[in-house]
Amino acid sequence: MLEIRNLHTSVSGREILRGIDLNVRAGEIHAIMGPNGSGKSTLAHVLSGRESYEVTAGEVIYEGKNLLQMTPEERARDGIFLAFQYPVEIPGLSTTYFLKAALNAIRKHRGLEELDAMDFLVLVKEKMKVVEMEQELLNRSINEGFSGGEKKRNEIFQMAVLDPKLAILDETDSGLDIDALRIVANGVNTLQSAARAMIVITHYQRLLNYIVPDHVHVLYEGRIVKSGAKELAEELEAKGYDWIKEEVEAARGAGA
Amino acid sequence: MSQALAEQDQYLSDFERFEERGAAPAWVQSIRREAISRFAALGFPSTKDEEWKYTNVAPILRIPFKPAAAESNGLTTVEALERTISISLPPERLVFIDGRYSKELSSRRRLPERVRVSSLAAALANDLEALQPHLARYADFKTHAFVALNTAFLEDGAFVYIPRGAIIEEPIFMLFISLGGGKAEVSYPRNLIVADRDSQVTLVEAYVGLENGVYFTNGVTEIVAGENAFVDHYKLVREGEAGFHVATQQAHLERNSNFRSHLITLGGSLVRNDVNAVLAGEGVECTLNGLFLAAAQQHVDSHTRIDHVKPHGMSRELYKGILDGKARGVFSGKIYVHKSAPKTDAKQTNKNLLLSKDASIDTKPQLEIYNNDVKCTHGSTIGQLSQDALFYLRARGIGLEEARGLLTYAFASEIIRGIKVASIREQLDQLVITRLGDKFRGKERLL
Ligand SMILES: Nc1ncnc2c1ncn2[C@@H]1O[C@H](COP(=O)(O)OP(=O)(O)O)[C@@H](O)[C@H]1O
Ligand SMILES: [Mg+2]
C-alpha cells in the first residue's frame, strides 16, 4: 500500500529526515517509536502533504501513485488520514459542518453520492460511539476549548467518519489519562480491518498494550535505526532510548 | 478655484433650488439653512483632516451628482423586489427608492396605538410633535460636512416613534434601494428613531444598490433610546459596485437603556460609516458590532465613537474586517470617557483578516480617558488565514479554495452569531456567505 524509499526532508534548510525506508501493507499496524525530536511528526506531515517540509530526496509510492506530487486534499480523498499530534483549534467552524464538507469531498472523489444533513447525522450518531464522543462537542467550534483528551478523541472520531485506507496516528496517546487512553485505543482497535493500514506513532510503549503492532520501528535522528516485532517495544520500555542511542553511536564509531 | 470648492458650489446651488421647492415647517427650514451654511463654511474634508486621514473622498467630488428625481421604476411588486435583492421583506417595512418613500412597496401592520412608523416626509407634513425635540439634535452638522449636507437636504427617510412601554416584537425594516441606473444622482436618506422610556424595538436599515451605475447615498440616522429602553439596530450596506455611501449613525442613550448596533458592510465602491453613541445617562449598556467585507478596489471605512458621559456605563465593541483583492479597509474607534463617567467599563476589539497581499487595513483604536476610576481595554489585530488551520482542513479532504472560504466564514461568524434575532441572523448569514463566494451558493448555513 505504502512504500517509502530513501526519504529525505528539510525544514528551513535543516535536514530532519535522512533516508527513511518503510513498507506498509494493507491490514498491517506499524508502530514508530523514538525520542522527542527524532522526526516522527515530520514524517507524518510529509506523508500528509504539508508544504512547509521540503523533500530533498527519495520517493513515496502509495497505491502505485507518486504520493509526493499530490496535494494534501488529494491524499486525503485517496484515503490517507492523519490524526494530528496537536489538533488545530478553529473558532467559528463547527466540527459537524467541517466534517460533512470533508466527507462529501471524499465521497465525491470516490464517485459516491454526497450525504445530506439527515444521512450525515445518522452516520455521526453511529461513529460517536466509537470514542464515546458527546454531541455537544461536535456542535462547538473545532477543538476550541477542548481538553487534550477531547481533542484526541475528536481525531479518532473523524477517522471513524472518514474511513481512511491508511491512518497515521501521531502520538494520539500523549497527554491522556488511563481512561481516555483506553477509550482512544478501543476506538482505534474497532477501526482496524484487513483493508486498512495504520502507522501508530508513539513516544511510549503503553499504547501498544492496547494496540498490538505487527512491526515496530525506532526512529532516531531522522533514520529508522531498528525494526522488529512487538517485543522491540517492550525492550524499549525496559531499557529506554539511551540503549538505542548508544548502539547508533557505536555503529557510527565502528564505521569511522 | 479648486475642484473641491467648485463641487461644493454645485451643492450650494442645488440647495437654493431645493429650498424653493420644498415646503416644510419653519423650524425645519431654519435647521436646513443653518446646516447649509455650516457646510459652506466646512467644505468637504480632505485627508489632512485627522478624521479623514485614510479615506479620500475625491472620487465622490469628481462626479457632479444631481439630487435624485422622483420617478417610477420597474419594481412594481414586492416579490420582484425580493427576488432582485435576495432579501425577504417582513410585513412591517418602509421602502425607499433613491431616497424617496415608496407607498406601493412599503407595508404596514397594525401596531399598538401611538406607535408611529412612517416616512419622514409624511411626519414633517403633519409636523408631528415627536419630531421637533429630536430631529437634527444629535447628529453633529456643525463639524461634520456630510452630516451638514444631509441635514440641509433633509426631506425624506424613516420616522419611527415607539411610545413609552411599547414592546414591538417584529423587526421594523427600512429598505433604501438605489437604482444605480447610471444617472449620477445623490440621495439624502434621513432617519429618526425614537424609543421612549421602557420601550423595546428591533430595527433593520438596509441600503441596497440594484445596478452598477454610479450614485451617492449620503445618510444620517438619529436614534434615541429613552430611559430603560431596549433598542436593537442592524444596518446592512450593500451598495452597488459604483455606489458611494457616506453615512452617520448617531445614538443618544438615556439612563439604563440598552443599545445594540450591528453594521454589516458588504458592498459599495467607497463606504464610510460613522457610528457614534453617546451614553448620556447612568448605567447604559451599549454594544457596537461590525463586519466589513471588501474586495477588488473597494474602500470601506468604519469610524466609531463612543462617549461615556455618565457613571456605570458599559460599552462593548467588536469590529471585524475581511479584505481581499486590492481593497482598503479603515477602522477607527474612539472611546471617550468623560470626567463625569466614573465606573465606566469599556472594551473595544478590532480584528482584521487580509486575504491577499494587495489588500490593506488601517486600524486606529483610541482611548481618551479623563477619569481614573474606569476599566477600559482595547486591541486590534491584523492577520492572514492560519496555515495550520488550512492544512488541517485540507488534510481532511477539503480543497484549498473551500478551506479558505470556510476559514474566512469562520472568522466572520463571530459577528453573525452575536445577532440575537434569528430571522435577521439567518438572513445576514446567507448574505455574508453569498458575498464570500459562489462556492457557498445554494448550500445550507455553515453554522
Ligand atoms: N516547522 C519546523 N520548523 C523548524 N524546525 C522544525 C519544524 N518542525 C520540526 N522541526 C524540527 O525537526 C525536528 C523533528 O521534529 P518532529 O518531527 O516534530 O519530532 P518528533 O515528532 O519525533 O518529536 C526537531 O528538531 C524539530 O525542532
Ligand atoms: Mg511529534
XYZ file of C-alpha atoms and ligand atoms in Angstrom:
731
model
C 0.000 0.000 0.000
C 2.712 2.444 1.035
C 6.338 2.315 0.075
C 8.781 4.911 1.365
C 12.216 4.843 -0.216
C 15.217 6.790 0.992
C 13.083 9.775 2.065
C 14.981 12.936 2.970
C 13.292 16.140 4.105
C 14.392 19.524 5.319
C 12.722 22.330 7.178
C 14.133 25.824 6.777
C 17.322 24.339 5.316
C 17.821 21.877 8.158
C 17.710 18.179 7.287
C 15.264 16.329 9.536
C 14.573 13.027 7.793
C 17.746 11.444 6.493
C 16.786 8.437 4.488
C 13.634 6.636 5.620
C 12.668 3.280 4.137
C 9.366 1.736 5.098
C 6.908 -0.711 3.576
C 3.339 -0.887 4.809
C 0.814 -3.421 3.532
C -2.960 -3.387 3.907
C -4.105 -4.766 7.239
C -0.806 -4.062 8.970
C -0.149 -1.947 12.016
C 3.271 -0.337 12.179
C 4.407 1.378 15.322
C 7.003 4.108 15.005
C 8.735 4.977 18.238
C 11.538 7.303 19.049
C 12.709 10.066 21.342
C 11.373 13.591 21.071
C 12.698 15.491 18.108
C 13.669 12.399 16.132
C 11.409 13.333 13.220
C 8.226 11.320 13.840
C 5.810 14.199 13.298
C 7.841 15.402 10.349
C 7.348 12.039 8.689
C 3.611 12.131 9.428
C 3.253 15.638 7.977
C 5.295 14.852 4.885
C 3.060 11.850 4.197
C 0.026 14.123 4.527
C 1.436 16.762 2.212
C 2.391 19.650 4.447
C 4.096 22.054 2.074
C 6.482 23.627 4.547
C 8.539 20.424 4.575
C 10.833 20.136 1.597
C 11.528 16.664 0.238
C 15.145 16.722 -0.900
C 15.492 13.084 -1.965
C 13.645 9.798 -2.140
C 10.132 8.810 -3.138
C 6.874 7.636 -1.673
C 4.589 5.311 -3.600
C 1.017 4.995 -2.347
C -1.212 2.508 -4.128
C 1.030 2.716 -7.154
C 0.929 6.543 -7.278
C 3.637 9.096 -6.644
C 2.338 10.440 -3.344
C 4.696 13.385 -3.170
C 3.104 15.009 -6.207
C -0.357 15.053 -4.675
C -1.901 17.936 -2.712
C -2.957 17.297 0.888
C -6.626 17.161 -0.114
C -5.940 14.670 -2.926
C -4.136 12.397 -0.477
C -6.990 12.627 1.997
C -9.526 11.870 -0.711
C -7.445 8.863 -1.708
C -7.664 7.541 1.819
C -4.805 8.951 3.850
C -5.734 10.229 7.288
C -3.517 11.976 9.811
C -4.568 12.144 13.436
C -2.658 15.260 14.476
C -0.383 15.302 17.485
C -1.601 18.844 18.080
C -5.108 19.181 16.614
C -5.817 22.736 15.463
C -8.474 24.905 17.094
C -10.711 26.692 14.612
C -13.063 29.206 16.227
C -16.268 29.767 14.303
C -16.391 26.470 12.433
C -18.229 23.543 13.963
C -16.861 20.014 13.792
C -20.073 18.753 12.229
C -20.063 21.273 9.436
C -16.397 20.820 8.730
C -16.598 17.051 8.809
C -19.574 16.958 6.490
C -17.681 19.096 3.982
C -14.702 16.755 4.301
C -16.724 13.571 3.982
C -18.592 14.838 0.953
C -15.371 15.915 -0.734
C -14.049 12.396 -0.206
C -17.287 10.731 -1.304
C -17.447 12.860 -4.412
C -13.915 11.856 -5.293
C -14.845 8.206 -4.886
C -17.862 8.611 -7.126
C -20.338 8.291 -4.255
C -23.362 10.471 -3.737
C -22.936 13.323 -1.254
C -24.692 12.788 2.060
C -27.460 15.176 3.017
C -27.804 16.563 6.526
C -30.048 13.719 7.711
C -27.889 10.856 6.435
C -24.821 12.562 7.786
C -26.408 12.865 11.205
C -27.213 9.155 11.231
C -23.599 8.338 10.381
C -22.293 10.726 13.025
C -24.509 9.210 15.709
C -23.146 5.769 14.905
C -19.479 6.834 14.822
C -19.721 8.879 18.008
C -19.961 5.597 19.892
C -16.509 4.548 18.692
C -14.823 7.048 21.019
C -17.751 7.917 23.313
C -17.907 11.372 21.751
C -20.544 13.775 23.003
C -22.889 15.529 20.603
C -22.322 18.818 22.382
C -18.622 18.810 21.421
C -19.478 18.301 17.779
C -21.669 21.369 17.623
C -18.922 23.515 19.090
C -16.158 25.156 17.112
C -13.484 22.653 16.123
C -11.359 21.784 19.162
C -11.978 25.195 20.726
C -11.733 24.895 24.462
C -11.445 21.089 24.245
C -9.322 19.261 26.782
C -6.331 17.313 25.466
C -8.294 14.088 25.693
C -11.302 15.554 23.883
C -9.089 16.732 21.052
C -7.566 13.295 20.601
C -10.973 11.651 20.723
C -12.168 14.100 18.106
C -9.324 12.994 15.834
C -10.268 9.328 16.109
C -13.933 10.211 15.700
C -13.084 11.978 12.445
C -11.117 8.952 11.364
C -14.146 6.760 12.021
C -16.355 9.008 9.887
C -13.896 9.441 7.014
C -12.999 5.734 6.867
C -9.429 6.025 5.549
C -7.282 3.304 3.987
C -4.099 4.465 5.650
C -4.326 6.074 9.068
C -1.320 7.804 10.613
C -1.794 8.403 14.313
C 0.722 10.889 15.647
C 1.090 10.479 19.414
C -2.620 10.043 19.822
C -1.822 8.622 23.270
C 0.229 11.548 24.598
C -1.263 13.521 27.415
C -4.123 11.116 28.014
C -5.042 9.678 31.378
C -5.564 5.952 31.512
C -9.344 6.134 30.973
C -9.026 8.374 27.949
C -6.205 6.206 26.646
C -8.418 3.140 26.892
C -11.263 4.865 25.059
C -8.997 6.064 22.278
C -7.192 2.723 21.925
C -10.506 0.894 21.899
C -11.724 3.194 19.163
C -8.634 2.551 17.107
C -8.988 -1.218 17.549
C -12.618 -1.055 16.437
C -11.434 0.604 13.249
C -8.804 -1.983 12.498
C -9.526 -4.055 9.394
C -7.827 -6.154 6.749
C -8.258 -3.369 4.218
C -6.826 -0.643 6.407
C -3.232 0.030 7.351
C -2.134 2.050 10.344
C 1.045 3.823 11.283
C 0.936 4.412 15.010
C 3.475 6.951 16.172
C 4.112 6.942 19.858
C 6.675 8.009 22.353
C 5.627 5.481 24.965
C 5.097 1.773 24.917
C 1.889 1.865 26.975
C -0.391 2.452 23.951
C 0.967 -0.763 22.494
C -0.501 -2.645 25.442
C -3.829 -1.935 23.773
C -2.979 -1.678 20.106
C -0.834 -4.613 19.069
C 1.524 -3.754 16.200
C 2.792 -6.131 13.541
C 6.035 -4.187 13.235
C 7.878 -1.770 15.462
C 10.398 0.751 14.136
C 12.672 3.025 16.043
C 13.225 6.450 14.526
C 16.301 8.289 15.700
C 17.840 11.397 14.228
C 15.809 11.095 11.062
C 16.552 7.436 10.345
C 14.910 4.134 11.176
C 17.702 2.607 13.200
C 15.968 -0.558 14.316
C 12.938 -2.587 13.273
C 11.431 -5.627 14.870
C 8.294 -7.325 16.120
C 6.156 -6.093 19.027
C 8.741 -7.357 21.534
C 11.003 -4.492 20.430
C 8.564 -2.072 22.041
C 8.769 -3.925 25.333
C 12.544 -3.912 25.141
C 12.497 -0.165 24.584
C 10.180 0.318 27.530
C 12.533 -1.684 29.765
C 15.802 -0.185 28.551
C 14.801 3.294 27.429
C 16.051 5.107 24.355
C 19.628 5.517 25.641
C 20.314 1.988 24.631
C 19.398 2.818 21.031
C 21.441 5.972 21.110
C 24.485 4.049 22.338
C 24.074 1.456 19.606
C 23.874 4.156 16.970
C 26.939 5.905 18.349
C 28.840 2.606 18.480
C 27.900 1.783 14.886
C 28.986 5.260 13.841
C 32.320 4.775 15.683
C 32.868 1.385 14.012
C 32.106 2.862 10.613
C 34.563 5.714 11.043
C -10.955 77.672 -7.943
C -10.087 74.218 -6.661
C -12.090 71.202 -7.682
C -13.409 70.700 -4.148
C -14.698 74.267 -3.987
C -16.381 74.063 -7.384
C -18.037 70.863 -6.307
C -19.188 72.466 -3.078
C -20.711 75.357 -5.063
C -22.769 72.949 -7.020
C -24.316 71.560 -3.820
C -24.964 75.120 -2.657
C -26.876 75.991 -5.812
C -28.743 72.683 -5.605
C -29.799 73.807 -2.161
C -31.269 77.054 -3.483
C -33.469 75.138 -5.900
C -34.345 72.647 -3.166
C -35.457 75.413 -0.832
C -37.742 76.978 -3.425
C -39.417 73.658 -3.977
C -39.640 72.083 -0.544
C -42.317 73.256 1.844
C -41.569 72.446 5.464
C -42.316 73.757 8.950
C -40.408 76.951 9.681
C -38.226 75.302 12.332
C -37.136 72.686 9.787
C -36.317 75.336 7.231
C -34.177 77.145 9.717
C -32.256 73.936 10.556
C -31.671 73.301 6.864
C -30.375 76.836 6.380
C -28.094 76.589 9.369
C -26.799 73.277 8.064
C -26.074 74.543 4.567
C -24.174 77.483 5.938
C -22.147 75.121 8.094
C -21.488 73.023 5.025
C -20.423 76.122 3.100
C -18.013 77.008 5.894
C -16.650 73.497 6.389
C -16.234 72.352 2.819
C -15.576 68.712 2.047
C -12.952 67.047 4.225
C -9.536 66.207 2.873
C -7.045 63.606 4.023
C -5.338 66.360 6.022
C -8.322 66.189 8.336
C -7.462 63.661 11.084
C -10.902 62.050 10.897
C -10.498 61.544 7.137
C -6.842 60.670 7.048
C -7.310 57.270 5.443
C -10.387 57.998 3.339
C -10.056 60.275 0.375
C -13.470 61.492 -0.773
C -12.085 62.936 -4.025
C -13.754 60.178 -6.101
C -17.118 61.421 -4.813
C -16.313 65.061 -5.513
C -15.180 64.292 -9.038
C -18.702 63.403 -10.091
C -21.356 66.145 -10.378
C -24.146 64.328 -8.573
C -27.632 65.754 -9.032
C -30.380 65.408 -6.446
C -32.297 62.217 -7.200
C -35.516 62.849 -9.098
C -38.678 61.073 -8.078
C -39.501 58.571 -10.739
C -41.197 55.302 -11.240
C -39.206 52.164 -11.759
C -39.593 48.604 -12.894
C -40.031 47.344 -9.349
C -43.763 47.025 -9.252
C -44.220 44.120 -6.893
C -42.660 43.157 -3.618
C -41.987 39.668 -4.974
C -39.972 41.109 -7.853
C -38.056 43.292 -5.447
C -37.339 40.395 -3.084
C -36.063 38.286 -5.946
C -33.852 41.062 -7.250
C -32.197 41.782 -3.936
C -32.311 38.248 -2.441
C -33.687 39.642 0.779
C -37.077 38.664 2.105
C -39.050 41.604 3.349
C -41.089 41.427 6.523
C -44.628 42.812 6.648
C -43.611 45.841 8.677
C -41.454 47.816 6.279
C -40.702 51.185 4.796
C -39.216 51.079 1.326
C -37.446 53.990 -0.288
C -36.324 54.275 -3.892
C -33.450 56.692 -4.423
C -34.243 58.285 -1.093
C -37.980 58.650 -1.621
C -40.689 56.755 0.153
C -42.485 54.196 -1.981
C -46.036 53.694 -0.833
C -46.531 50.737 -3.184
C -43.598 48.727 -1.874
C -43.976 49.620 1.775
C -46.297 47.747 4.044
C -47.684 48.266 7.478
C -49.098 46.107 10.176
C -51.405 47.082 12.931
C -49.026 48.357 15.546
C -50.001 49.350 19.071
C -51.663 52.681 19.448
C -49.413 55.743 19.271
C -46.596 53.814 17.608
C -45.553 55.746 14.543
C -43.833 54.170 11.594
C -43.909 56.402 8.559
C -41.840 58.296 6.073
C -40.136 61.352 7.439
C -41.794 63.355 4.649
C -45.221 62.418 5.984
C -44.169 63.138 9.550
C -42.865 66.569 8.504
C -46.032 67.347 6.553
C -48.021 66.754 9.725
C -45.330 68.318 11.882
C -45.659 65.521 14.395
C -44.869 66.551 17.938
C -42.145 63.947 18.460
C -40.071 65.470 15.663
C -39.018 68.850 16.890
C -37.405 67.825 20.183
C -35.230 65.255 18.388
C -34.712 65.919 14.700
C -31.175 67.128 13.977
C -30.481 67.444 17.719
C -27.912 64.647 17.887
C -26.036 64.140 14.618
C -23.427 66.848 14.553
C -23.907 69.032 11.494
C -21.736 71.765 12.948
C -18.440 69.960 12.384
C -19.167 67.069 10.030
C -19.561 68.218 6.430
C -21.520 65.202 5.222
C -23.932 65.398 8.149
C -24.350 69.092 7.353
C -25.101 68.299 3.718
C -27.639 65.644 4.637
C -29.258 67.959 7.174
C -29.515 70.758 4.632
C -31.345 68.429 2.260
C -33.361 66.557 4.865
C -36.750 65.756 3.454
C -37.471 62.050 3.461
C -36.415 58.879 5.209
C -37.843 56.789 8.002
C -39.537 58.031 11.118
C -40.154 55.589 13.930
C -41.595 56.527 17.261
C -42.152 53.893 19.922
C -44.147 55.293 22.827
C -43.460 54.627 26.455
C -43.665 50.978 27.445
C -44.479 49.658 23.980
C -42.816 46.346 23.107
C -42.533 45.774 19.370
C -41.693 42.136 18.742
C -41.388 42.057 14.956
C -38.432 43.893 13.414
C -39.189 47.133 11.612
C -37.470 47.061 8.273
C -36.252 50.131 6.409
C -35.048 49.427 2.919
C -33.234 52.030 0.862
C -32.931 50.994 -2.747
C -30.653 52.840 -5.092
C -31.462 52.068 -8.684
C -27.923 52.797 -9.832
C -29.087 53.260 -13.409
C -26.121 55.486 -14.164
C -27.701 58.926 -13.811
C -25.219 60.007 -11.149
C -27.729 61.056 -8.528
C -27.355 61.747 -4.838
C -29.964 60.898 -2.225
C -30.107 62.067 1.377
C -31.958 59.495 3.454
C -32.689 60.926 6.863
C -33.963 58.693 9.630
C -35.176 59.421 13.097
C -35.879 56.652 15.564
C -37.193 57.483 18.988
C -37.794 54.723 21.508
C -39.414 56.265 24.516
C -38.784 55.017 28.036
C -39.344 51.330 28.816
C -39.992 50.530 25.191
C -38.369 47.861 23.101
C -37.796 47.701 19.374
C -35.703 45.945 16.715
C -34.819 47.838 13.549
C -33.135 46.920 10.311
C -31.801 49.541 7.936
C -30.659 48.127 4.614
C -29.040 50.046 1.777
C -29.042 48.090 -1.431
C -27.892 49.084 -4.909
C -29.580 47.448 -7.853
C -27.372 48.200 -10.799
C -23.779 49.092 -11.399
C -24.157 52.769 -12.300
C -22.621 55.458 -10.148
C -24.645 57.138 -7.384
C -24.163 58.617 -3.960
C -26.052 57.886 -0.767
C -25.468 60.450 1.958
C -27.386 59.280 5.005
C -27.963 60.219 8.601
C -29.787 58.161 11.203
C -30.509 59.518 14.647
C -31.526 57.069 17.329
C -32.837 57.953 20.757
C -33.178 55.293 23.427
C -35.134 56.703 26.325
C -34.733 55.628 29.915
C -34.720 51.842 30.229
C -35.482 51.382 26.536
C -34.065 48.463 24.588
C -33.053 49.168 21.005
C -31.579 46.524 18.743
C -30.394 48.041 15.484
C -28.965 46.468 12.329
C -27.574 48.224 9.342
C -26.686 46.476 6.125
C -24.745 48.269 3.426
C -24.783 46.519 0.097
C -24.488 49.389 -2.334
C -23.791 48.711 -5.989
C -20.349 48.295 -7.475
C -20.097 52.013 -8.268
C -22.210 53.238 -5.364
C -20.803 55.672 -2.811
C -22.128 55.553 0.716
C -21.263 58.095 3.388
C -23.453 57.956 6.452
C -23.583 58.813 10.108
C -25.492 56.924 12.744
C -25.857 58.843 15.964
C -27.324 57.203 19.055
C -28.371 59.137 22.137
C -28.745 56.741 25.038
C -30.504 57.660 28.228
C -30.310 56.205 31.699
C -30.316 52.383 31.909
C -31.089 51.985 28.257
C -29.632 49.157 26.232
C -28.489 49.718 22.678
C -27.141 47.080 20.362
C -25.845 48.015 16.943
C -24.652 45.771 14.138
C -23.176 47.236 10.998
C -22.639 44.788 8.149
C -20.912 46.261 5.118
C -20.813 44.053 2.061
C -20.809 46.337 -0.944
C -20.162 49.780 -2.377
C -17.192 51.333 -4.085
C -16.437 53.770 -1.286
C -18.235 53.295 2.011
C -17.750 55.444 5.065
C -19.846 54.856 8.127
C -19.644 56.941 11.242
C -21.230 55.061 14.104
C -21.473 57.205 17.206
C -23.079 56.563 20.549
C -23.397 58.914 23.479
C -24.052 57.200 26.791
C -25.858 60.213 28.156
C -27.358 58.645 31.282
C -26.164 56.386 34.076
C -25.976 52.621 33.650
C -26.286 52.479 29.873
C -25.249 49.303 28.083
C -24.048 49.775 24.545
C -22.835 47.183 22.036
C -21.358 48.186 18.709
C -20.516 45.272 16.454
C -19.458 45.412 12.860
C -18.349 43.272 9.986
C -16.986 44.605 6.750
C -16.075 42.628 3.663
C -14.311 44.318 0.810
C -12.682 43.060 -2.348
C -11.429 44.353 -5.708
C -10.873 48.114 -5.402
C -13.423 48.733 -2.666
C -12.728 51.152 0.138
C -14.571 50.633 3.421
C -14.144 52.915 6.401
C -15.817 52.135 9.716
C -15.477 55.021 12.057
C -16.877 54.672 15.543
C -17.010 56.844 18.581
C -18.433 56.052 21.986
C -18.827 58.839 24.507
C -19.161 57.748 28.104
C -20.693 60.789 29.767
C -22.287 59.343 32.903
C -21.193 56.766 35.518
C -21.610 52.988 35.308
C -21.792 52.836 31.548
C -20.745 49.705 29.772
C -19.700 49.502 26.144
C -18.611 46.505 24.121
C -17.309 46.947 20.646
C -16.167 44.310 18.168
C -15.421 45.152 14.557
C -14.073 42.618 12.114
C -12.771 43.333 8.649
C -12.114 40.936 5.779
C -10.204 42.375 2.866
C -9.371 40.740 -0.411
C -8.060 41.876 -3.800
C -6.822 45.450 -3.652
C -9.411 46.533 -1.126
C -8.617 49.050 1.558
C -10.206 48.982 4.937
C -10.180 51.517 7.725
C -11.218 51.037 11.301
C -11.138 53.983 13.606
C -12.606 53.531 17.032
C -12.590 56.167 19.685
C -13.753 55.598 23.213
C -14.027 58.866 25.030
C -14.549 58.612 28.767
C -15.556 61.975 30.186
C -14.550 63.095 33.649
C -18.184 62.720 34.626
C -18.172 58.977 33.855
C -16.534 57.010 36.680
C -17.077 53.234 36.825
C -17.099 53.070 33.063
C -16.445 49.616 31.673
C -15.398 49.776 28.036
C -13.932 47.166 25.779
C -13.056 47.590 22.150
C -11.678 44.988 19.759
C -10.860 45.194 16.078
C -9.708 42.131 14.164
C -8.833 42.080 10.517
C -8.180 39.353 8.032
C -6.208 40.088 4.896
C -6.818 37.560 2.152
C -4.464 38.986 -0.431
C -1.119 40.683 -0.320
C -2.509 43.755 -2.068
C -5.309 44.300 0.441
C -4.669 46.644 3.331
C -6.188 47.955 6.531
C -5.520 50.997 8.628
C -6.681 50.468 12.151
C -6.728 53.166 14.751
C -8.157 52.259 18.135
C -8.117 55.183 20.546
C -8.933 55.552 24.182
C -9.299 59.004 25.677
C -9.911 58.714 29.368
C -10.467 61.597 31.746
C -11.455 59.615 34.812
C -9.251 57.218 36.784
C -11.960 55.000 38.130
C -12.663 53.080 34.933
C -11.977 49.754 33.273
C -11.070 50.199 29.625
C -9.314 47.899 27.209
C -8.754 47.895 23.511
C -6.849 45.881 20.994
C -6.549 45.283 17.321
C -5.096 42.550 15.174
C -4.291 42.109 11.502
C -3.694 38.605 10.252
C -3.878 36.127 7.441
C -5.588 32.779 7.332
C -3.772 30.359 9.610
C -1.586 27.936 7.661
C -2.079 25.338 10.378
C -5.849 25.584 10.087
C -5.713 25.467 6.289
C -3.581 22.335 6.412
C -5.888 20.746 8.962
C -8.883 21.202 6.661
C -7.025 20.087 3.551
C -5.657 17.020 5.334
C -9.299 16.009 5.765
C -10.022 16.237 2.045
C -11.362 19.789 1.788
C -9.995 21.603 -1.281
C -7.824 24.680 -0.886
C -10.418 27.189 -2.090
C -13.195 25.727 0.002
C -10.880 25.601 3.011
C -10.071 29.275 2.555
C -13.763 30.039 2.259
C -14.632 28.073 5.377
C -11.944 29.748 7.453
C -12.937 33.178 6.200
C -16.523 32.461 7.065
C -15.420 31.146 10.460
C -13.722 34.480 11.068
C -16.880 36.389 10.137
C -19.223 34.129 12.033
C -18.297 35.578 15.415
C -20.234 38.698 14.432
C -23.113 36.777 12.871
C -23.514 34.611 15.968
C -23.800 37.766 18.050
C -27.061 38.630 16.295
C -29.863 37.736 18.634
C -32.868 37.867 16.327
C -32.924 34.543 14.466
C -34.660 35.797 11.314
C -32.150 38.610 10.927
C -29.212 36.375 11.793
C -30.164 33.790 9.190
C -30.710 36.363 6.504
C -27.471 38.238 7.139
C -25.652 34.928 7.405
C -26.861 33.996 3.950
C -25.866 37.376 2.532
C -22.376 37.055 4.010
C -21.983 33.544 2.617
C -23.101 34.719 -0.802
C -20.672 37.586 -0.629
C -17.847 35.265 0.355
C -18.124 33.430 -2.894
C -20.061 31.361 -5.319
C -18.677 28.207 -3.754
C -21.175 28.513 -0.941
C -24.142 29.480 -3.074
C -27.015 27.117 -2.671
C -25.538 25.334 0.303
C -27.043 25.420 3.725
C -25.928 27.656 6.526
C -22.491 26.959 7.876
C -23.355 27.495 11.499
N 8.312 23.641 11.187
C 9.504 23.415 11.704
N 10.455 24.369 11.664
C 11.682 24.150 12.173
N 12.041 23.022 12.771
C 11.162 22.014 12.854
C 9.835 22.170 12.340
N 9.169 21.031 12.558
C 10.043 20.217 13.197
N 11.223 20.803 13.372
C 12.402 20.205 13.995
O 12.578 18.923 13.446
C 12.957 18.003 14.439
C 11.995 16.851 14.432
O 10.754 17.288 14.907
P 9.478 16.367 14.982
O 9.291 15.738 13.658
O 8.365 17.182 15.499
O 9.942 15.294 16.043
P 9.088 14.259 16.912
O 7.688 14.266 16.415
O 9.775 12.991 16.719
O 9.188 14.734 18.325
C 13.010 18.747 15.742
O 14.342 19.094 15.997
C 12.194 19.982 15.487
O 12.660 21.062 16.235
Mg 5.883 14.686 17.295
